């Protein structure tokens, strides 16, 4: 074999072994070196060398000392070094910017939520993102390392270049967020679409153990989905897969979507649609309760206010949520029948209406699901309001575990 190839192969093999050991140590929390030898089949000197590297150079593993021996040499115990290693996750949404500081087991150290106020313009929004990150940085103890920052944004995000190619929520086109932020903060940044990050968060850190086929539907002021098939996130040709909001659910509809088409799910079932329908009910004098809840001003009605009125028994608001959830169930039927997932998680602002909303979905879903798909679990996203920021954390964690940031 050519010497250069042999050298390259040895390097690659070493990196692969190192990643396997790091993953095992993280999974187990703590484990003895001899146990690592037994599980991986690597030799004790190789294990000792790699663990030493993970501890001293990468600072991702620490020695706990020696354990009890049942005869022979006492075992050397190593542990995943969670303490003192942090990640920042940011959810850059049209309504709120949410940030969290977590350790490598995604345990919350601190979190911040501020209104986005996107009306103030692009530069103000970037300034707010920087402030949220700086505040989170200031909340960490001394001698703690922040490995990187993950950011989720609604829209078509090029995860390789960090360019937001298009974000209808913000009205942005070809915005180079990475360029803006790297001039302000000296940390590695990683980006992706906010709903795909929700799916990544469920995949790597979610409550259900290791689901291989599932969808996350994000229903807020926009509608999107993240799909995981056979344990892998579906990206599509140019990273635009999962535009669930733009499947047609009513071909006769005269409601035009932001994409230009008519009858899209997003046009008929998003938070904007719910507030528009609520506003119309107030203008038509159909609901005294809705009017009261927004102080007589139809402009102030929100999807959340309509939900509150519906829960209080307001007929107009119940009608609105009935109509909207019917459309959502058509969409759920499409995903379920196409992909046959185990679970469909629903996240985003509308899902925060809890039991009221999920009961509506349960009641209507059977009309649109094949009998073979009737057992699919339709449940709230594990991390609620933090789903995107935890997904952003998981994006950075993936890089750490692949030893790309060491
Ligand atoms: Zn559309």
Coordinates of C-alpha atoms and ligand atoms in Angstrom, one line a residue, residues 245-246 257 259 261 264, ligand 1:
X245 CA -47.8 24.4 4.9
X246 CA -48.0 24.5 1.1
X257 CA -51.3 31.9 0.4
X259 CA -46.6 31.6 -1.8
X261 CA -51.2 29.6 -4.6
X264 CA -52.6 26.0 1.0
Ligands
LIG1 ZN1 -48.7 28.3 0.0

